[in-house]
XYZ file of C-alpha atoms in Angstrom:
329
model
C -8.626 24.635 70.214
C -11.785 22.474 70.623
C -15.118 23.052 70.825
C -17.152 21.823 73.288
C -20.408 23.788 72.426
C -23.990 22.802 73.662
C -25.385 20.451 70.662
C -28.022 22.163 69.053
C -29.096 19.448 66.255
C -30.890 16.544 67.345
C -28.817 14.422 65.969
C -25.698 15.792 68.389
C -27.876 15.958 70.979
C -28.734 12.215 71.120
C -25.199 11.484 70.320
C -23.944 13.653 73.637
C -26.685 11.742 75.227
C -25.449 8.499 74.405
C -21.738 9.498 75.593
C -23.150 10.322 78.795
C -23.923 6.326 79.262
C -20.998 5.035 78.130
C -18.061 7.456 79.288
C -19.183 5.254 83.040
C -18.012 2.039 81.624
C -14.848 0.509 80.017
C -16.235 -0.624 77.029
C -14.415 0.237 73.941
C -15.639 2.985 71.674
C -15.260 3.099 67.652
C -16.201 6.826 66.595
C -16.904 6.905 62.560
C -17.317 10.219 60.840
C -15.267 12.157 58.171
C -12.428 14.357 58.561
C -12.634 16.964 60.847
C -15.973 16.518 62.278
C -14.490 16.164 65.397
C -13.984 12.843 66.287
C -10.859 13.337 68.506
C -12.977 16.171 70.216
C -15.664 13.078 71.309
C -13.073 10.908 72.372
C -11.895 13.772 74.640
C -15.662 13.902 76.170
C -15.981 10.459 76.453
C -12.507 10.478 78.999
C -13.354 13.950 80.193
C -16.563 12.180 81.314
C -15.265 8.515 82.836
C -13.913 7.680 86.167
C -10.623 8.167 83.989
C -10.371 11.854 84.014
C -7.978 11.726 86.263
C -5.448 9.500 84.427
C -4.009 9.540 81.011
C -5.365 10.377 77.804
C -3.014 9.406 75.322
C -3.584 9.688 71.457
C -1.687 8.176 68.535
C -2.251 8.665 64.897
C -2.442 5.493 63.156
C -1.487 7.245 59.838
C 1.230 9.182 61.035
C 4.248 6.837 61.374
C 6.087 4.136 59.392
C 4.800 0.526 60.903
C 8.423 0.273 62.372
C 8.114 3.418 64.879
C 4.112 2.863 64.933
C 4.930 -0.359 66.634
C 7.590 1.300 68.721
C 5.433 4.177 69.654
C 2.427 1.822 70.611
C 4.644 -1.309 72.729
C 7.536 0.718 73.750
C 11.063 -1.069 73.326
C 13.812 -2.513 75.835
C 17.172 -1.455 75.053
C 19.033 -2.688 72.570
C 15.894 -3.786 70.690
C 16.960 -2.583 67.340
C 19.680 0.513 66.122
C 19.231 3.157 67.833
C 17.087 2.072 70.894
C 19.614 2.997 73.279
C 17.666 2.952 76.341
C 14.047 1.178 77.289
C 11.613 2.878 76.595
C 7.556 2.312 77.510
C 5.084 2.638 74.881
C 2.070 4.664 74.537
C -0.402 1.510 76.117
C 1.925 1.570 79.531
C 1.941 4.991 79.811
C -1.573 5.172 79.382
C -2.219 3.122 82.198
C -4.993 3.765 84.030
C -6.319 5.799 81.268
C -7.979 5.873 77.832
C -5.559 5.391 74.258
C -7.406 7.196 71.780
C -6.090 5.120 68.503
C -6.772 7.936 64.973
C -7.045 7.053 62.032
C -7.351 3.206 62.775
C -8.676 2.157 59.183
C -4.836 2.557 58.274
C -3.217 0.284 61.321
C -0.681 -1.695 59.316
C -1.822 -5.500 58.944
C 0.979 -6.426 61.404
C 0.802 -4.036 63.990
C -2.943 -4.708 63.991
C -2.503 -8.710 65.076
C -0.321 -7.228 68.141
C -2.870 -4.606 69.058
C -5.642 -7.388 68.906
C -3.187 -9.061 71.505
C -2.817 -6.908 73.478
C -6.768 -6.012 73.999
C -7.276 -9.655 74.490
C -4.867 -10.869 76.948
C -4.703 -7.640 78.450
C -0.575 -7.398 78.097
C 1.982 -5.274 76.440
C 4.771 -7.598 74.949
C 7.544 -4.652 74.297
C 9.641 -4.744 71.176
C 12.952 -6.498 72.257
C 11.467 -8.198 75.481
C 10.121 -11.404 76.602
C 8.258 -10.191 79.683
C 4.753 -9.033 79.296
C 3.335 -6.369 81.455
C -0.215 -5.553 82.089
C -2.036 -2.762 81.473
C -5.577 -1.499 81.923
C -6.513 1.132 79.464
C -9.786 1.680 77.978
C -9.692 1.994 74.202
C -11.607 4.485 72.009
C -11.124 4.386 67.859
C -11.677 6.385 65.154
C -11.703 6.444 61.288
C -13.383 8.030 58.481
C -13.114 5.166 56.530
C -15.643 1.870 56.113
C -14.239 -0.969 58.129
C -16.581 -3.380 57.211
C -15.640 -2.672 53.285
C -11.934 -2.923 54.187
C -12.166 -6.217 56.596
C -14.227 -6.834 53.049
C -10.958 -6.282 50.696
C -8.621 -7.890 53.177
C -7.590 -4.623 54.650
C -8.729 -4.632 58.221
C -9.047 -7.341 60.805
C -12.719 -8.664 61.419
C -11.727 -9.954 64.761
C -10.295 -6.358 65.963
C -13.336 -5.194 64.653
C -15.459 -6.511 66.862
C -13.021 -5.664 70.057
C -12.643 -2.020 69.191
C -16.584 -1.722 68.458
C -18.043 -1.947 71.823
C -20.381 0.774 71.029
C -20.184 3.024 67.394
C -20.509 6.632 67.589
C -21.102 8.363 64.099
C -20.412 12.453 63.907
C -22.585 13.928 61.271
C -20.566 15.826 58.896
C -21.359 19.830 59.640
C -23.302 19.864 56.762
C -26.491 18.120 57.927
C -25.758 20.476 61.566
C -26.387 23.582 60.308
C -28.030 24.640 63.784
C -24.761 24.493 64.872
C -22.867 27.226 62.831
C -23.267 30.008 63.699
C -22.219 29.209 67.393
C -19.245 27.201 66.786
C -18.554 30.586 64.567
C -18.717 32.808 67.680
C -16.989 30.213 69.382
C -13.738 30.010 66.904
C -13.942 34.310 66.628
C -13.795 35.043 70.439
C -11.387 31.984 71.167
C -8.925 33.852 68.446
C -9.506 37.049 68.851
C -8.620 36.209 72.965
C -5.387 34.606 71.068
C -4.557 37.641 69.308
C -5.188 40.717 72.317
C -8.430 42.156 70.624
C -11.446 42.349 71.354
C -13.922 39.951 68.893
C -14.705 41.082 65.555
C -18.547 41.527 64.981
C -19.482 39.108 62.447
C -21.259 40.937 59.389
C -24.857 39.827 57.797
C -23.625 38.687 54.469
C -20.348 37.054 55.895
C -22.795 35.212 57.862
C -25.020 34.207 54.613
C -21.634 33.079 52.486
C -20.243 30.812 55.517
C -24.095 29.029 56.182
C -23.995 28.519 52.265
C -20.468 26.741 52.184
C -20.586 22.826 51.730
C -18.073 22.822 54.477
C -16.508 19.389 52.831
C -13.473 19.863 55.336
C -16.120 19.950 58.464
C -15.394 21.871 61.898
C -11.701 21.998 61.103
C -12.450 24.207 57.825
C -14.847 25.942 59.689
C -12.160 26.439 62.296
C -9.692 27.292 60.249
C -11.687 29.708 58.162
C -12.478 31.838 60.904
C -9.152 32.393 62.346
C -7.755 33.529 58.255
C -10.815 35.914 58.821
C -10.363 37.661 62.328
C -6.667 37.820 60.841
C -8.233 39.576 57.686
C -10.690 41.948 59.418
C -10.692 45.247 59.565
C -12.069 48.068 61.705
C -13.846 45.014 64.107
C -15.853 43.685 60.758
C -15.654 40.373 59.190
C -17.211 40.703 55.642
C -17.704 38.207 52.663
C -14.281 39.271 51.483
C -12.881 37.950 54.578
C -14.901 35.020 54.977
C -14.588 34.085 51.158
C -10.644 34.240 51.207
C -10.554 31.261 53.659
C -12.539 28.968 51.861
C -11.608 26.098 50.116
C -13.543 26.601 46.467
C -16.683 24.363 46.385
C -20.082 24.891 45.145
C -22.421 26.534 47.714
C -24.404 23.067 49.256
C -27.764 25.313 49.647
C -29.391 28.632 50.476
C -29.009 30.222 53.931
C -31.298 28.768 56.398
C -33.824 30.781 57.242
C -33.290 30.628 61.120
C -29.863 31.974 60.608
C -31.816 34.991 60.014
C -34.757 35.055 62.367
C -33.886 34.060 65.885
C -37.157 34.269 66.342
C -38.192 30.921 66.291
C -36.566 27.278 66.579
C -35.100 25.713 63.232
C -37.838 22.610 63.295
C -36.908 21.022 60.201
C -36.819 16.995 60.077
C -33.395 15.808 59.692
C -32.839 15.136 55.992
C -36.480 17.001 54.753
C -34.607 19.685 53.420
C -30.839 20.641 52.123
C -28.385 18.534 51.074
C -29.575 15.913 53.493
C -33.007 15.855 51.066
C -30.420 13.722 48.528
C -29.114 11.773 50.247
C -32.892 10.732 52.208
C -34.786 10.670 48.100
C -31.483 7.984 47.727
C -31.810 6.019 50.051
C -35.359 5.865 49.643
C -35.047 5.272 46.072
C -32.522 2.041 46.945
C -34.377 0.776 49.200
C -37.929 0.494 47.412
C -35.249 -1.064 43.939
C -34.189 -3.852 46.531
C -38.195 -4.434 47.295
C -36.993 -3.662 51.284
C -33.761 -5.414 51.301
C -31.191 -3.900 53.712
C -28.331 -5.411 52.827
C -29.044 -5.311 48.522
C -30.243 -2.089 49.218
C -26.263 -0.935 50.868
C -24.851 -2.347 48.321
C -26.863 -0.202 45.885
C -25.968 2.633 47.826
C -21.802 1.314 48.605
C -22.301 1.603 52.007
C -21.619 -1.104 54.958
C -25.885 -2.763 55.828
C -24.594 -1.296 59.311
C -24.171 2.682 58.051
C -27.733 2.231 56.001
C -29.115 1.283 59.381
C -28.004 4.437 61.059
C -29.211 6.374 57.949
C -32.426 5.176 58.139
C -33.150 6.455 62.005
C -31.260 9.532 61.533
C -33.052 10.446 58.314
C -36.559 9.116 59.802
C -37.546 6.380 57.224
C -39.050 3.627 58.458
C -37.301 0.075 58.747
C -38.375 -2.923 55.857
C -40.385 -5.436 58.431
C -38.469 -8.243 59.386
C -37.617 -10.852 56.563
C -37.054 -8.412 54.176
C -33.940 -7.437 55.404
C-alpha cells in the first residue's frame, strides 16, 4: 500500500519539487530517513516521473539476504557457478536494464559486495558469478538507508568511493512527527484503502481517536501509522473508529506533544515554522546550543550532536537557523 498524497508540509513540498527536477536525469540518488518514513515510495515517485518509467523498477533489500545470495541476486550467475546453480540466471542489474534499481538498506551491504557494486557503477557492466564475460547494462541507481553512512565510513564499514558514486543527489525524508499536517490526510487515505479491501464502507474517525493519533510520537513513522489504521479498521464497530481501537494498535511510547490545534480547527492553515513547536523545538534548541558551544564551527557542532556535518547543514536549513559565516565552519 503506497501513500502518494499531496504533500502538505513545507519540507515535503520542497522534497517533491526536487524530485520533479532530478527525475528527468540519470544521476544516482541517495534517500535518507528513519525506518518507515516512505523511502521506497519516494524511489517509486522518482522512477514514475522519469523517462525510464516504462522500464522496470526492481528492488533489493540489502539487509535481507546472506552475502552469497545477495551477490547472486544482484549480479546473477552462470550455470555451475556454485552448488545448486543448475542453470544460468540473470541478476537484478541485468533484469532492470533500461530502468531503475532501488537498493534499500544500502548501509548493510557487505564490504565484498560493495566492491563489486562499485565496479558495476563505474564500468556499467555486470560480471555474473562464475562468468568471465562482462555484460553491459543501462540502469539508474537509487539507494536508501536509515544509517548515517558518513559515520559508517569513519568506522570502516562503508566505502567512501561507493558513497560518492551513490550520492549524486541526497534526499532526506523528515520523520512523521515533524510532518503532522500530513497525519490526518494519511489516516483518511489508509482508512479508505483498508475498508475498500474489506468490501465495507470507510468507518468514521472520531475526534477522540484523532487526538490520540496526533499525540503519538510515531517512532515507526508512516509504516506504523498504516499498520495502526489497518488494525483499527478491523476492530471498529458500528462504522466508527474510537480511541480504544487506535490505542490497541499503537506501540507503547510516550506522547510526543499535545494534539496540534490545526487538527481541531480546519478554518485556517497551520502556519508555525518547522521546529518552533512540538518535538522539533527541542532538537532546534539543541542545535543552537551546540553551535554556541562550538563558537559557530559546524564541524565541532556536528561532533557535539553526534551527527555528520552534512546532516547538520540539512537541519540548519530545515529549522531556519542561520548558518555561521564562512571561515567559522
